[in-house]
Amino acid sequence: MINQSVRIFVITFQRPHLLKRALSSIISQTHSLWVVEVINDDPKDTSVKNLIDSLGDPRIRITSDVKKRGGTGNFNYAFDHKINEKYACILEDDNWYEPAFLEEMLHYMKVNPTIRLAVANEKIWYEESNGCWTYSNNTIWPVTEENELFEFIAEEKCGDAKICNSSMFWKTEDSLWLTPVNIPIDVTEHFRERAIPHPILLITKPLVNFSVTLETYRKKNNDWSVYQAILIASVFENIEKNEKIELAQALWKKARQTNKLYSTSLMSASLVCSSSSILFNFSSFKEKLRFFLTILKRPFLFYNCIRAKKNKKEAWDFLLSNWNTTNNSSRSINIKKTTN
């Protein structure tokens, strides 16, 4: 066993029954050198402290500064908080670890010393109305025998995120990878991924359980669509003209092979800035017509995308300033590199 302590930030908000499952999965870890700091986002909720006291494990404590930070602020706390441990990770209260999570993540970080952050695969579970949980038999990524090195590639930054909050494992030295505090929790992974040094190590074995709850605090609305638009548009702002053409073609190919929602995201992104307007040029007549009908139903989407650079200036500036100029590429195909 590797003699290395790990700090685990457990983030919770008014879900003590799920928090107990999350903490139990940590107590059951095969690697026993860890410290848990529970971040309670509801200062008035005493059930969190009561639960911790009932577990009677001195390795688990509630953060000394209990206050309402919001989801995005809590994630930033984990990266901005000075700690003694060399490694850290986050666990949201509705998710839980497989018993070997810490042991295996430590192992892979040790054998890949240049990697700053690794992400494990996740099993997807659904909550039923009777309180039971059903395994979907699906994982976030395909399960393969070899792990992958995820490079900084332009296409992969266009509205997608590879990192997952509850399956990240990172070196704490120089890890001030903060996001704008006013962005929705839904896009914290997308924004933080821009700031994290690449390559990121992807552990294809599922070591974390991701839950889809009946009631979620994440909401997809008009604001979500605008953030997707600026995530895509900001990429075009950072690459050369010939790369813009290649990237636009690759993104439209992807949209036509996946779903119509991504087509709407591309059309919305074309409104954000002149650099991304090339996406409109590569759309078909049918796609233009469909987007026009979408605008008629959701006129504020058109207005908010046009005004996104100004209305979401902090988020826009963050995306532009956190472009990895030394490692990025606009290859339309991500050539995967494997590692042990």
GROMACS .gro file of C-alpha atoms in nm:
model
  340
    1MET     CA    1   0.000   0.000   0.000
    2ILE     CA    2   0.122   0.351  -0.083
    3ASN     CA    3   0.190   0.548   0.234
    4GLN     CA    4   0.019   0.867   0.123
    5SER     CA    5  -0.272   1.053   0.283
    6VAL     CA    6  -0.547   1.197   0.063
    7ARG     CA    7  -0.783   1.489   0.136
    8ILE     CA    8  -1.140   1.420   0.025
    9PHE     CA    9  -1.375   1.717  -0.001
   10VAL     CA   10  -1.732   1.591   0.039
   11ILE     CA   11  -1.988   1.849  -0.076
   12THR     CA   12  -2.342   1.823   0.057
   13PHE     CA   13  -2.668   2.017   0.052
   14GLN     CA   14  -2.979   1.897   0.237
   15ARG     CA   15  -2.940   1.528   0.150
   16PRO     CA   16  -2.829   1.349   0.470
   17HIS     CA   17  -2.954   1.008   0.352
   18LEU     CA   18  -2.732   1.030   0.044
   19LEU     CA   19  -2.443   1.181   0.239
   20LYS     CA   20  -2.437   0.874   0.463
   21ARG     CA   21  -2.392   0.649   0.160
   22ALA     CA   22  -2.112   0.869   0.025
   23LEU     CA   23  -1.926   0.872   0.357
   24SER     CA   24  -1.974   0.497   0.402
   25SER     CA   25  -1.808   0.439   0.065
   26ILE     CA   26  -1.505   0.634   0.188
   27ILE     CA   27  -1.487   0.442   0.515
   28SER     CA   28  -1.486   0.121   0.308
   29GLN     CA   29  -1.182   0.224   0.102
   30THR     CA   30  -0.898  -0.028   0.075
   31HIS     CA   31  -0.659   0.267   0.114
   32SER     CA   32  -0.716   0.388   0.469
   33LEU     CA   33  -0.490   0.695   0.482
   34TRP     CA   34  -0.738   0.975   0.415
   35VAL     CA   35  -0.898   1.281   0.571
   36VAL     CA   36  -1.253   1.392   0.486
   37GLU     CA   37  -1.361   1.755   0.500
   38VAL     CA   38  -1.738   1.781   0.467
   39ILE     CA   39  -1.850   2.108   0.307
   40ASN     CA   40  -2.208   2.176   0.418
   41ASP     CA   41  -2.378   2.432   0.194
   42ASP     CA   42  -2.667   2.481   0.436
   43PRO     CA   43  -2.537   2.630   0.763
   44LYS     CA   44  -2.877   2.571   0.930
   45ASP     CA   45  -2.880   2.198   0.855
   46THR     CA   46  -2.761   2.030   1.176
   47SER     CA   47  -2.822   1.681   1.038
   48VAL     CA   48  -2.480   1.690   0.871
   49LYS     CA   49  -2.292   1.735   1.198
   50ASN     CA   50  -2.518   1.480   1.368
   51LEU     CA   51  -2.440   1.224   1.099
   52ILE     CA   52  -2.065   1.283   1.127
   53ASP     CA   53  -2.081   1.247   1.505
   54SER     CA   54  -2.279   0.923   1.474
   55LEU     CA   55  -2.015   0.768   1.247
   56GLY     CA   56  -1.751   0.818   1.514
   57ASP     CA   57  -1.461   0.829   1.267
   58PRO     CA   58  -1.201   1.095   1.362
   59ARG     CA   59  -1.087   1.115   0.999
   60ILE     CA   60  -1.419   1.278   0.905
   61ARG     CA   61  -1.486   1.636   1.009
   62ILE     CA   62  -1.704   1.922   0.897
   63THR     CA   63  -1.533   2.231   0.758
   64SER     CA   64  -1.466   2.490   1.026
   65ASP     CA   65  -1.613   2.768   0.813
   66VAL     CA   66  -1.970   2.655   0.745
   67LYS     CA   67  -2.141   2.900   0.513
   68LYS     CA   68  -2.350   2.921   0.198
   69ARG     CA   69  -2.110   2.927  -0.099
   70GLY     CA   70  -2.326   2.770  -0.367
   71GLY     CA   71  -2.225   2.470  -0.575
   72THR     CA   72  -1.967   2.652  -0.785
   73GLY     CA   73  -1.816   2.820  -0.479
   74ASN     CA   74  -1.785   2.487  -0.299
   75PHE     CA   75  -1.593   2.333  -0.588
   76ASN     CA   76  -1.361   2.634  -0.595
   77TYR     CA   77  -1.304   2.593  -0.221
   78ALA     CA   78  -1.158   2.249  -0.284
   79PHE     CA   79  -0.896   2.394  -0.520
   80ASP     CA   80  -0.836   2.721  -0.336
   81HIS     CA   81  -0.808   2.573   0.015
   82LYS     CA   82  -0.453   2.527   0.146
   83ILE     CA   83  -0.400   2.171   0.271
   84ASN     CA   84  -0.108   1.951   0.374
   85GLU     CA   85  -0.203   1.645   0.169
   86LYS     CA   86  -0.025   1.590  -0.163
   87TYR     CA   87  -0.339   1.453  -0.330
   88ALA     CA   88  -0.704   1.550  -0.315
   89CYS     CA   89  -1.042   1.461  -0.464
   90ILE     CA   90  -1.407   1.567  -0.447
   91LEU     CA   91  -1.714   1.357  -0.376
   92GLU     CA   92  -2.064   1.501  -0.417
   93ASP     CA   93  -2.315   1.369  -0.165
   94ASP     CA   94  -2.528   1.184  -0.420
   95ASN     CA   95  -2.235   0.985  -0.561
   96TRP     CA   96  -2.020   0.715  -0.404
   97TYR     CA   97  -1.685   0.542  -0.453
   98GLU     CA   98  -1.597   0.185  -0.537
   99PRO     CA   99  -1.379   0.038  -0.254
  100ALA     CA  100  -1.055   0.058  -0.454
  101PHE     CA  101  -1.096   0.416  -0.580
  102LEU     CA  102  -0.824   0.578  -0.368
  103GLU     CA  103  -0.583   0.286  -0.396
  104GLU     CA  104  -0.603   0.266  -0.774
  105MET     CA  105  -0.597   0.642  -0.835
  106LEU     CA  106  -0.287   0.675  -0.618
  107HIS     CA  107  -0.123   0.391  -0.808
  108TYR     CA  108  -0.188   0.544  -1.149
  109MET     CA  109  -0.070   0.887  -1.039
  110LYS     CA  110   0.251   0.735  -0.903
  111VAL     CA  111   0.330   0.547  -1.226
  112ASN     CA  112   0.249   0.858  -1.433
  113PRO     CA  113   0.448   1.122  -1.242
  114THR     CA  114   0.403   1.402  -1.498
  115ILE     CA  115   0.023   1.387  -1.477
  116ARG     CA  116  -0.138   1.658  -1.265
  117LEU     CA  117  -0.495   1.528  -1.264
  118ALA     CA  118  -0.664   1.196  -1.336
  119VAL     CA  119  -1.031   1.111  -1.383
  120ALA     CA  120  -1.193   0.773  -1.328
  121ASN     CA  121  -1.477   0.619  -1.524
  122GLU     CA  122  -1.821   0.612  -1.359
  123LYS     CA  123  -2.111   0.369  -1.338
  124ILE     CA  124  -2.448   0.536  -1.398
  125TRP     CA  125  -2.730   0.471  -1.150
  126TYR     CA  126  -3.094   0.590  -1.156
  127GLU     CA  127  -3.306   0.666  -0.852
  128GLU     CA  128  -3.650   0.502  -0.848
  129SER     CA  129  -3.966   0.647  -0.694
  130ASN     CA  130  -3.954   0.383  -0.418
  131GLY     CA  131  -3.611   0.503  -0.305
  132CYS     CA  132  -3.419   0.216  -0.463
  133TRP     CA  133  -3.136   0.257  -0.713
  134THR     CA  134  -3.109   0.082  -1.048
  135TYR     CA  135  -2.779   0.031  -1.227
  136SER     CA  136  -2.814   0.127  -1.592
  137ASN     CA  137  -2.541  -0.114  -1.708
  138ASN     CA  138  -2.379   0.191  -1.866
  139THR     CA  139  -2.067   0.390  -1.785
  140ILE     CA  140  -1.962   0.744  -1.872
  141TRP     CA  141  -1.699   0.613  -2.118
  142PRO     CA  142  -1.637   0.269  -2.268
  143VAL     CA  143  -1.450   0.030  -2.039
  144THR     CA  144  -1.120  -0.070  -2.199
  145GLU     CA  145  -0.808  -0.255  -2.085
  146GLU     CA  146  -0.582   0.047  -2.124
  147ASN     CA  147  -0.610   0.395  -1.978
  148GLU     CA  148  -0.595   0.702  -2.202
  149LEU     CA  149  -0.412   1.032  -2.211
  150PHE     CA  150  -0.659   1.309  -2.291
  151GLU     CA  151  -0.481   1.586  -2.481
  152PHE     CA  152  -0.589   1.948  -2.517
  153ILE     CA  153  -0.772   1.940  -2.851
  154ALA     CA  154  -0.998   2.216  -2.979
  155GLU     CA  155  -1.287   1.992  -3.084
  156GLU     CA  156  -1.304   1.838  -2.737
  157LYS     CA  157  -1.353   2.183  -2.579
  158CYS     CA  158  -1.659   2.276  -2.783
  159GLY     CA  159  -1.932   2.227  -2.526
  160ASP     CA  160  -1.802   1.898  -2.388
  161ALA     CA  161  -1.613   1.812  -2.070
  162LYS     CA  162  -1.415   1.500  -1.994
  163ILE     CA  163  -1.358   1.566  -1.625
  164CYS     CA  164  -1.628   1.475  -1.371
  165ASN     CA  165  -1.638   1.646  -1.033
  166SER     CA  166  -1.673   1.330  -0.823
  167SER     CA  167  -1.415   1.123  -1.008
  168MET     CA  168  -1.125   1.371  -1.024
  169PHE     CA  169  -0.801   1.299  -0.837
  170TRP     CA  170  -0.526   1.560  -0.844
  171LYS     CA  171  -0.192   1.676  -0.712
  172THR     CA  172  -0.256   1.969  -0.480
  173GLU     CA  173   0.066   2.157  -0.553
  174ASP     CA  174  -0.003   2.451  -0.788
  175SER     CA  175  -0.365   2.344  -0.840
  176LEU     CA  176  -0.537   2.682  -0.826
  177TRP     CA  177  -0.776   2.587  -1.106
  178LEU     CA  178  -1.063   2.815  -1.012
  179THR     CA  179  -1.367   2.898  -1.223
  180PRO     CA  180  -1.572   3.219  -1.223
  181VAL     CA  181  -1.792   3.196  -0.915
  182ASN     CA  182  -2.108   3.315  -1.094
  183ILE     CA  183  -2.128   3.036  -1.353
  184PRO     CA  184  -2.393   2.762  -1.310
  185ILE     CA  185  -2.284   2.439  -1.145
  186ASP     CA  186  -2.373   2.259  -1.471
  187VAL     CA  187  -2.071   2.404  -1.653
  188THR     CA  188  -1.807   2.408  -1.377
  189GLU     CA  189  -1.642   2.099  -1.525
  190HIS     CA  190  -1.632   2.253  -1.873
  191PHE     CA  191  -1.472   2.572  -1.744
  192ARG     CA  192  -1.227   2.407  -1.504
  193GLU     CA  193  -1.105   2.172  -1.774
  194ARG     CA  194  -0.978   2.474  -1.967
  195ALA     CA  195  -0.749   2.568  -1.676
  196ILE     CA  196  -0.615   2.220  -1.592
  197PRO     CA  197  -0.277   2.126  -1.744
  198HIS     CA  198  -0.308   1.855  -2.008
  199PRO     CA  199  -0.280   1.570  -2.075
  200ILE     CA  200  -0.535   1.442  -1.826
  201LEU     CA  201  -0.516   1.074  -1.736
  202LEU     CA  202  -0.842   0.888  -1.799
  203ILE     CA  203  -0.883   0.572  -1.591
  204THR     CA  204  -1.124   0.366  -1.799
  205LYS     CA  205  -1.211   0.128  -1.514
  206PRO     CA  206  -1.529   0.249  -1.338
  207LEU     CA  207  -1.425   0.341  -0.984
  208VAL     CA  208  -1.705   0.587  -0.903
  209ASN     CA  209  -2.084   0.557  -0.899
  210PHE     CA  210  -2.271   0.849  -1.055
  211SER     CA  211  -2.633   0.894  -0.953
  212VAL     CA  212  -2.916   1.043  -1.155
  213THR     CA  213  -3.159   1.154  -0.885
  214LEU     CA  214  -3.531   1.222  -0.916
  215GLU     CA  215  -3.472   1.575  -0.791
  216THR     CA  216  -3.158   1.739  -0.913
  217TYR     CA  217  -3.015   2.080  -0.831
  218ARG     CA  218  -2.885   2.112  -1.184
  219LYS     CA  219  -3.120   2.277  -1.431
  220LYS     CA  220  -3.086   2.307  -1.806
  221ASN     CA  221  -3.255   2.625  -1.923
  222ASN     CA  222  -3.192   2.919  -2.154
  223ASP     CA  223  -2.883   3.011  -1.953
  224TRP     CA  224  -2.737   2.664  -2.013
  225SER     CA  225  -2.777   2.716  -2.388
  226VAL     CA  226  -2.592   3.048  -2.373
  227TYR     CA  227  -2.302   2.898  -2.178
  228GLN     CA  228  -2.279   2.617  -2.432
  229ALA     CA  229  -2.265   2.882  -2.703
  230ILE     CA  230  -1.978   3.075  -2.544
  231LEU     CA  231  -1.786   2.755  -2.470
  232ILE     CA  232  -1.793   2.676  -2.842
  233ALA     CA  233  -1.744   3.033  -2.968
  234SER     CA  234  -1.443   3.094  -2.744
  235VAL     CA  235  -1.257   2.810  -2.915
  236PHE     CA  236  -1.294   2.979  -3.254
  237GLU     CA  237  -1.163   3.302  -3.102
  238ASN     CA  238  -0.836   3.126  -3.016
  239ILE     CA  239  -0.743   2.938  -3.334
  240GLU     CA  240  -0.612   3.027  -3.680
  241LYS     CA  241  -0.835   3.085  -3.984
  242ASN     CA  242  -0.752   2.755  -4.155
  243GLU     CA  243  -0.817   2.573  -3.829
  244LYS     CA  244  -1.158   2.740  -3.799
  245ILE     CA  245  -1.267   2.581  -4.127
  246GLU     CA  246  -1.147   2.237  -4.024
  247LEU     CA  247  -1.307   2.266  -3.682
  248ALA     CA  248  -1.641   2.394  -3.815
  249GLN     CA  249  -1.661   2.100  -4.056
  250ALA     CA  250  -1.576   1.853  -3.779
  251LEU     CA  251  -1.835   1.997  -3.541
  252TRP     CA  252  -2.113   1.989  -3.798
  253LYS     CA  253  -2.024   1.631  -3.885
  254LYS     CA  254  -2.052   1.545  -3.517
  255ALA     CA  255  -2.385   1.729  -3.482
  256ARG     CA  256  -2.538   1.549  -3.779
  257GLN     CA  257  -2.432   1.213  -3.638
  258THR     CA  258  -2.552   1.275  -3.283
  259ASN     CA  259  -2.852   1.496  -3.206
  260LYS     CA  260  -3.036   1.810  -3.308
  261LEU     CA  261  -2.966   1.981  -2.975
  262TYR     CA  262  -2.597   2.007  -3.060
  263SER     CA  263  -2.692   2.161  -3.395
  264THR     CA  264  -2.879   2.431  -3.203
  265SER     CA  265  -2.570   2.487  -2.987
  266LEU     CA  266  -2.356   2.538  -3.297
  267MET     CA  267  -2.603   2.785  -3.446
  268SER     CA  268  -2.623   2.969  -3.113
  269ALA     CA  269  -2.244   2.984  -3.097
  270SER     CA  270  -2.235   3.142  -3.444
  271LEU     CA  271  -2.410   3.447  -3.296
  272VAL     CA  272  -2.158   3.512  -3.018
  273CYS     CA  273  -1.863   3.657  -3.211
  274SER     CA  274  -1.734   3.706  -3.565
  275SER     CA  275  -1.481   3.424  -3.528
  276SER     CA  276  -1.754   3.167  -3.467
  277SER     CA  277  -1.988   3.299  -3.739
  278ILE     CA  278  -1.823   3.048  -3.973
  279LEU     CA  279  -2.047   2.787  -3.810
  280PHE     CA  280  -2.348   2.956  -3.969
  281ASN     CA  281  -2.181   2.940  -4.311
  282PHE     CA  282  -2.130   2.564  -4.286
  283SER     CA  283  -2.488   2.490  -4.179
  284SER     CA  284  -2.739   2.358  -4.431
  285PHE     CA  285  -3.056   2.537  -4.538
  286LYS     CA  286  -3.260   2.293  -4.330
  287GLU     CA  287  -3.046   2.363  -4.023
  288LYS     CA  288  -3.080   2.738  -4.073
  289LEU     CA  289  -3.457   2.704  -4.106
  290ARG     CA  290  -3.482   2.488  -3.796
  291PHE     CA  291  -3.279   2.740  -3.594
  292PHE     CA  292  -3.498   3.024  -3.719
  293LEU     CA  293  -3.803   2.838  -3.588
  294THR     CA  294  -3.623   2.783  -3.258
  295ILE     CA  295  -3.558   3.157  -3.232
  296LEU     CA  296  -3.927   3.229  -3.292
  297LYS     CA  297  -4.011   3.005  -2.996
  298ARG     CA  298  -3.723   3.129  -2.780
  299PRO     CA  299  -3.645   3.488  -2.885
  300PHE     CA  300  -3.442   3.551  -2.571
  301LEU     CA  301  -3.194   3.285  -2.683
  302PHE     CA  302  -3.107   3.496  -2.988
  303TYR     CA  303  -3.072   3.812  -2.779
  304ASN     CA  304  -2.870   3.646  -2.503
  305CYS     CA  305  -2.625   3.486  -2.746
  306ILE     CA  306  -2.572   3.815  -2.929
  307ARG     CA  307  -2.505   3.984  -2.594
  308ALA     CA  308  -2.315   3.696  -2.433
  309LYS     CA  309  -1.966   3.849  -2.459
  310LYS     CA  310  -2.087   4.152  -2.264
  311ASN     CA  311  -2.345   4.000  -2.031
  312LYS     CA  312  -2.118   3.711  -1.936
  313LYS     CA  313  -1.792   3.899  -1.964
  314GLU     CA  314  -1.621   3.729  -1.669
  315ALA     CA  315  -1.697   3.385  -1.808
  316TRP     CA  316  -1.595   3.487  -2.162
  317ASP     CA  317  -1.266   3.640  -2.048
  318PHE     CA  318  -1.192   3.330  -1.841
  319LEU     CA  319  -1.234   3.101  -2.142
  320LEU     CA  320  -1.009   3.318  -2.358
  321SER     CA  321  -0.736   3.354  -2.096
  322ASN     CA  322  -0.732   2.984  -2.012
  323TRP     CA  323  -0.664   2.860  -2.361
  324ASN     CA  324  -0.371   2.618  -2.354
  325THR     CA  325  -0.165   2.770  -2.636
  326THR     CA  326   0.124   2.526  -2.600
  327ASN     CA  327  -0.075   2.204  -2.623
  328ASN     CA  328  -0.393   2.278  -2.816
  329SER     CA  329  -0.475   2.141  -3.158
  330SER     CA  330  -0.785   2.162  -3.374
  331ARG     CA  331  -0.750   1.810  -3.509
  332SER     CA  332  -1.096   1.684  -3.592
  333ILE     CA  333  -1.001   1.337  -3.471
  334ASN     CA  334  -0.864   1.286  -3.123
  335ILE     CA  335  -0.578   1.036  -3.153
  336LYS     CA  336  -0.592   0.853  -2.822
  337LYS     CA  337  -0.273   0.771  -2.635
  338THR     CA  338  -0.282   0.478  -2.397
  339THR     CA  339  -0.094   0.430  -2.074
  340ASN     CA  340  -0.081   0.187  -1.785
   0.00000   0.00000   0.00000
